[in-house]
Amino acid sequence: DTGVSQNPRHKITKRGQNVTFRCDPISEHNRLYWYRQTLGQGPEFLTYFQNEAQLEKSRLLSDRFSAERPKGSFSTLEIQRTEQGDSAMYLCASSRDRQDSYNSPLHFGNGTRLTVT
Amino acid sequence: QQQVKQSPQSLIVQKGGISIINCAYENTAFDYFPWYQQFPGKGPALLIAIRPDVSEKKEGRFTISFNKSAKQFSLHIMDSQPGDSATYFCAARGRNQAGTALIFGKGTTLSVSS
């Protein structure tokens, strides 16, 4: 179990640029989640994949955000035309495919910290 | 709309003392209540979780107390140590809705002084 891996760890970009983050989940986990965390706040749900299917999206996920999980393995989160308000830690989590939440806890990566200047 | 309210926002406890963090929820469909621990620069890590059919769960120095009628649950850290200094988040989700979002509280920053 190598854990959830996220790259890059840090990204600094200028307003208006596009950025893409990558998440590699734990290998046997079918479910993958993206969260956003700003300073002093708890993680906020963005979107969720079951294998390659994107099953749920938060209202926080504006049209400038897009997430993919080709072949149900790694996932990418792209932000187009970044704004200063996008500055945050973007967290990826994965879990097993179990109906019972108690038996399918979320395992988080260490996140990608985005700074938009 | 905040569905999980956590308090206090910050907490200072002396080494060896008891740390208590409280959470309240509104949605009666919530049926799974985990606590996560987060150190600076790291992602949240699952600490302990409880099913609502029990009133308490203990793992080492960490205990969750659950009050279903009051829709409240709390984390107790016994014999608090400096290494426990971190941010703690309560969370909730419908137990049989494992595909829906885990909703987090805003977090409690715990500092354990030596």
CSV table of C-alpha atoms in Angstrom, one decimal:
chain,number,residue,atom,x,y,z
A,1,ASP,CA,0.0,0.0,0.0
A,2,THR,CA,1.9,3.0,-1.3
A,3,GLY,CA,-0.9,5.5,-0.4
A,4,VAL,CA,-2.5,8.1,-2.6
A,5,SER,CA,0.0,10.1,-4.6
A,6,GLN,CA,-0.6,13.6,-5.9
A,7,ASN,CA,1.6,15.7,-8.2
A,8,PRO,CA,2.8,18.3,-8.2
A,9,ARG,CA,3.0,19.2,-4.5
A,10,HIS,CA,3.1,22.9,-5.2
A,11,LYS,CA,2.0,24.9,-8.2
A,12,ILE,CA,2.4,28.7,-8.6
A,13,THR,CA,0.6,30.2,-11.6
A,14,LYS,CA,-0.4,33.5,-12.9
A,15,ARG,CA,-4.1,34.5,-13.1
A,16,GLY,CA,-5.6,33.4,-16.4
A,17,GLN,CA,-3.4,30.4,-16.9
A,18,ASN,CA,-4.5,26.8,-17.0
A,19,VAL,CA,-3.3,24.2,-14.5
A,20,THR,CA,-3.6,20.4,-14.3
A,21,PHE,CA,-3.1,18.2,-11.2
A,22,ARG,CA,-2.7,14.5,-11.1
A,23,CYS,CA,-3.8,11.9,-8.6
A,24,ASP,CA,-2.8,8.2,-8.4
A,25,PRO,CA,-5.1,6.4,-6.0
A,26,ILE,CA,-4.3,3.3,-4.0
A,27,SER,CA,-4.2,0.5,-6.6
A,28,GLU,CA,-7.2,-1.6,-5.5
A,29,HIS,CA,-9.5,1.4,-4.8
A,30,ASN,CA,-12.3,1.9,-7.3
A,31,ARG,CA,-13.5,5.2,-5.9
A,32,LEU,CA,-11.7,8.5,-6.3
A,33,TYR,CA,-12.6,11.9,-4.8
A,34,TRP,CA,-11.4,15.4,-5.3
A,35,TYR,CA,-11.7,17.9,-2.4
A,36,ARG,CA,-10.6,21.5,-2.0
A,37,GLN,CA,-9.3,22.9,1.3
A,38,THR,CA,-8.7,26.6,2.0
A,39,LEU,CA,-6.8,27.9,5.0
A,40,GLY,CA,-8.6,27.3,8.3
A,41,GLN,CA,-11.4,25.3,6.7
A,42,GLY,CA,-12.2,21.7,6.3
A,43,PRO,CA,-12.0,19.8,3.0
A,44,GLU,CA,-14.9,20.7,0.6
A,45,PHE,CA,-16.1,18.1,-1.8
A,46,LEU,CA,-15.6,18.8,-5.5
A,47,THR,CA,-16.3,15.5,-7.4
A,48,TYR,CA,-16.4,11.7,-7.2
A,49,PHE,CA,-15.5,8.9,-9.6
A,50,GLN,CA,-16.5,5.2,-9.5
A,51,ASN,CA,-14.0,3.6,-11.8
A,52,GLU,CA,-14.0,5.9,-14.9
A,53,ALA,CA,-17.5,7.3,-14.3
A,54,GLN,CA,-17.9,10.7,-12.8
A,55,LEU,CA,-21.0,10.2,-10.6
A,56,GLU,CA,-21.2,13.3,-8.6
A,57,LYS,CA,-20.2,16.9,-8.9
A,58,SER,CA,-20.4,19.7,-6.3
A,59,ARG,CA,-21.8,23.2,-7.1
A,60,LEU,CA,-18.3,24.3,-6.2
A,61,LEU,CA,-17.1,22.8,-9.4
A,62,SER,CA,-17.5,25.6,-11.8
A,63,ASP,CA,-17.4,25.4,-15.6
A,64,ARG,CA,-13.7,26.2,-15.4
A,65,PHE,CA,-13.0,23.0,-13.6
A,66,SER,CA,-12.9,19.6,-15.2
A,67,ALA,CA,-11.9,16.2,-13.9
A,68,GLU,CA,-11.2,13.0,-15.7
A,69,ARG,CA,-10.3,9.4,-14.8
A,70,PRO,CA,-9.5,7.6,-17.9
A,71,LYS,CA,-9.5,3.8,-17.6
A,72,GLY,CA,-10.5,4.1,-14.0
A,73,SER,CA,-6.9,4.5,-12.8
A,74,PHE,CA,-5.3,7.9,-12.2
A,75,SER,CA,-7.3,11.1,-12.3
A,76,THR,CA,-6.6,14.6,-13.4
A,77,LEU,CA,-8.1,17.9,-12.3
A,78,GLU,CA,-7.8,20.8,-14.7
A,79,ILE,CA,-8.6,24.4,-13.8
A,80,GLN,CA,-8.9,26.8,-16.8
A,81,ARG,CA,-8.4,30.5,-16.7
A,82,THR,CA,-7.3,30.4,-13.0
A,83,GLU,CA,-8.5,33.1,-10.6
A,84,GLN,CA,-7.0,34.2,-7.3
A,85,GLY,CA,-9.9,32.6,-5.5
A,86,ASP,CA,-8.8,29.2,-6.8
A,87,SER,CA,-5.8,29.4,-4.5
A,88,ALA,CA,-6.2,26.4,-2.2
A,89,MET,CA,-5.0,22.9,-1.4
A,90,TYR,CA,-6.5,20.4,-3.8
A,91,LEU,CA,-6.8,17.0,-2.1
A,92,CYS,CA,-7.4,13.6,-3.7
A,93,ALA,CA,-8.8,10.6,-1.8
A,94,SER,CA,-9.6,7.1,-2.7
A,95,SER,CA,-11.6,4.2,-1.2
A,96,ARG,CA,-12.7,0.7,-1.8
A,97,ASP,CA,-15.9,-0.1,-3.5
A,98,ARG,CA,-18.1,-1.0,-0.5
A,99,GLN,CA,-21.7,0.0,0.1
A,100,ASP,CA,-21.0,0.5,3.8
A,101,SER,CA,-19.1,3.7,4.5
A,102,TYR,CA,-17.6,2.2,7.6
A,103,ASN,CA,-15.8,-0.4,5.5
A,104,SER,CA,-14.7,2.0,2.8
A,105,PRO,CA,-12.9,4.9,4.5
A,106,LEU,CA,-11.4,7.6,2.5
A,107,HIS,CA,-7.6,7.7,2.2
A,108,PHE,CA,-6.2,11.1,1.3
A,109,GLY,CA,-3.1,12.2,-0.5
A,110,ASN,CA,-0.9,15.1,0.7
A,111,GLY,CA,-2.5,17.4,-1.8
A,112,THR,CA,-1.4,19.9,-4.4
A,113,ARG,CA,-1.1,23.5,-3.1
A,114,LEU,CA,-2.1,26.0,-5.8
A,115,THR,CA,-1.1,29.6,-5.6
A,116,VAL,CA,-2.6,32.0,-8.2
A,117,THR,CA,-0.8,35.3,-8.4
B,1,GLN,CA,-25.1,25.6,4.4
B,2,GLN,CA,-22.9,23.9,7.0
B,3,GLN,CA,-24.1,20.5,7.8
B,4,VAL,CA,-21.5,19.6,10.4
B,5,LYS,CA,-20.7,22.2,13.1
B,6,GLN,CA,-17.4,21.7,15.0
B,7,SER,CA,-16.2,23.4,18.1
B,8,PRO,CA,-13.9,24.8,19.5
B,9,GLN,CA,-12.0,26.3,16.6
B,10,SER,CA,-8.8,26.0,18.6
B,11,LEU,CA,-7.7,24.3,21.8
B,12,ILE,CA,-4.7,24.4,24.1
B,13,VAL,CA,-4.2,21.5,26.5
B,14,GLN,CA,-1.3,20.7,28.8
B,15,LYS,CA,0.6,17.5,28.3
B,16,GLY,CA,-1.3,14.7,30.0
B,17,GLY,CA,-4.6,16.5,29.9
B,18,ILE,CA,-7.8,15.5,28.1
B,19,SER,CA,-8.7,17.2,24.8
B,20,ILE,CA,-12.3,17.3,23.9
B,21,ILE,CA,-13.7,18.4,20.5
B,22,ASN,CA,-17.4,18.5,19.7
B,23,CYS,CA,-19.5,18.2,16.6
B,24,ALA,CA,-23.1,18.6,15.8
B,25,TYR,CA,-25.0,17.6,12.7
B,26,GLU,CA,-28.3,18.4,11.2
B,27,ASN,CA,-29.0,15.7,8.6
B,28,THR,CA,-30.7,12.7,10.2
B,29,ALA,CA,-29.7,10.7,7.2
B,30,PHE,CA,-26.1,10.8,8.4
B,31,ASP,CA,-25.1,7.5,9.7
B,32,TYR,CA,-21.3,7.4,9.6
B,33,PHE,CA,-19.1,9.6,11.7
B,34,PRO,CA,-15.3,9.6,11.3
B,35,TRP,CA,-12.6,11.8,12.7
B,36,TYR,CA,-9.6,12.8,10.7
B,37,GLN,CA,-6.3,14.2,11.9
B,38,GLN,CA,-4.2,16.5,9.7
B,39,PHE,CA,-0.6,17.7,10.2
B,40,PRO,CA,0.8,20.7,8.4
B,41,GLY,CA,1.6,19.9,4.8
B,42,LYS,CA,-0.1,16.6,4.9
B,43,GLY,CA,-3.5,15.3,3.9
B,44,PRO,CA,-6.1,14.3,6.5
B,45,ALA,CA,-5.7,10.8,7.9
B,46,LEU,CA,-8.5,8.7,9.4
B,47,LEU,CA,-8.2,8.5,13.1
B,48,ILE,CA,-11.3,6.8,14.3
B,49,ALA,CA,-14.9,6.3,13.2
B,50,ILE,CA,-18.2,5.2,14.8
B,51,ARG,CA,-21.4,3.6,13.8
B,52,PRO,CA,-24.5,5.3,15.4
B,53,ASP,CA,-25.7,2.0,16.9
B,54,VAL,CA,-23.1,2.4,19.6
B,55,SER,CA,-22.7,5.2,22.0
B,56,GLU,CA,-18.9,5.0,22.4
B,57,LYS,CA,-15.9,3.7,20.6
B,58,LYS,CA,-12.4,3.6,22.0
B,59,GLU,CA,-9.1,3.1,20.2
B,60,GLY,CA,-6.1,3.6,22.4
B,61,ARG,CA,-6.1,7.1,23.8
B,62,PHE,CA,-8.9,8.2,21.4
B,63,THR,CA,-12.6,7.9,22.2
B,64,ILE,CA,-15.7,8.9,20.2
B,65,SER,CA,-18.8,9.5,22.2
B,66,PHE,CA,-22.1,9.6,20.2
B,67,ASN,CA,-25.5,11.0,21.2
B,68,LYS,CA,-27.9,10.2,18.5
B,69,SER,CA,-30.9,12.0,20.0
B,70,ALA,CA,-29.0,15.2,20.4
B,71,LYS,CA,-27.3,14.7,17.0
B,72,GLN,CA,-23.9,15.3,18.6
B,73,PHE,CA,-20.6,13.4,18.7
B,74,SER,CA,-17.3,14.2,20.3
B,75,LEU,CA,-13.7,13.2,20.2
B,76,HIS,CA,-11.8,12.7,23.5
B,77,ILE,CA,-8.0,12.4,23.5
B,78,MET,CA,-6.8,11.1,26.8
B,79,ASP,CA,-3.3,11.8,28.2
B,80,SER,CA,-2.7,14.3,25.4
B,81,GLN,CA,0.8,14.4,24.0
B,82,PRO,CA,2.8,17.1,22.1
B,83,GLY,CA,2.7,14.7,19.1
B,84,ASP,CA,-1.1,15.1,19.1
B,85,SER,CA,-0.8,18.7,18.1
B,86,ALA,CA,-2.6,18.8,14.8
B,87,THR,CA,-5.9,19.9,13.2
B,88,TYR,CA,-8.8,17.6,13.8
B,89,PHE,CA,-11.9,17.3,11.6
B,90,CYS,CA,-15.1,15.6,12.3
B,91,ALA,CA,-17.1,14.4,9.3
B,92,ALA,CA,-20.3,12.7,8.4
B,93,ARG,CA,-22.0,10.8,5.6
B,94,GLY,CA,-24.9,8.5,5.0
B,95,ARG,CA,-23.7,5.0,6.0
B,96,ASN,CA,-25.2,3.3,3.0
B,97,GLN,CA,-24.5,6.2,0.6
B,98,ALA,CA,-20.8,5.4,0.3
B,99,GLY,CA,-20.6,7.1,-3.0
B,100,THR,CA,-21.8,10.5,-1.8
B,101,ALA,CA,-19.7,13.2,-0.3
B,102,LEU,CA,-18.1,13.0,3.1
B,103,ILE,CA,-19.0,16.3,4.8
B,104,PHE,CA,-16.4,17.9,7.0
B,105,GLY,CA,-16.5,20.3,9.9
B,106,LYS,CA,-14.3,23.4,9.8
B,107,GLY,CA,-11.6,21.8,12.1
B,108,THR,CA,-10.1,22.3,15.5
B,109,THR,CA,-6.5,23.2,15.9
B,110,LEU,CA,-5.1,21.4,18.9
B,111,SER,CA,-1.9,22.5,20.6
B,112,VAL,CA,-0.5,20.3,23.4
B,113,SER,CA,2.0,22.2,25.5
B,114,SER,CA,4.8,20.3,27.2
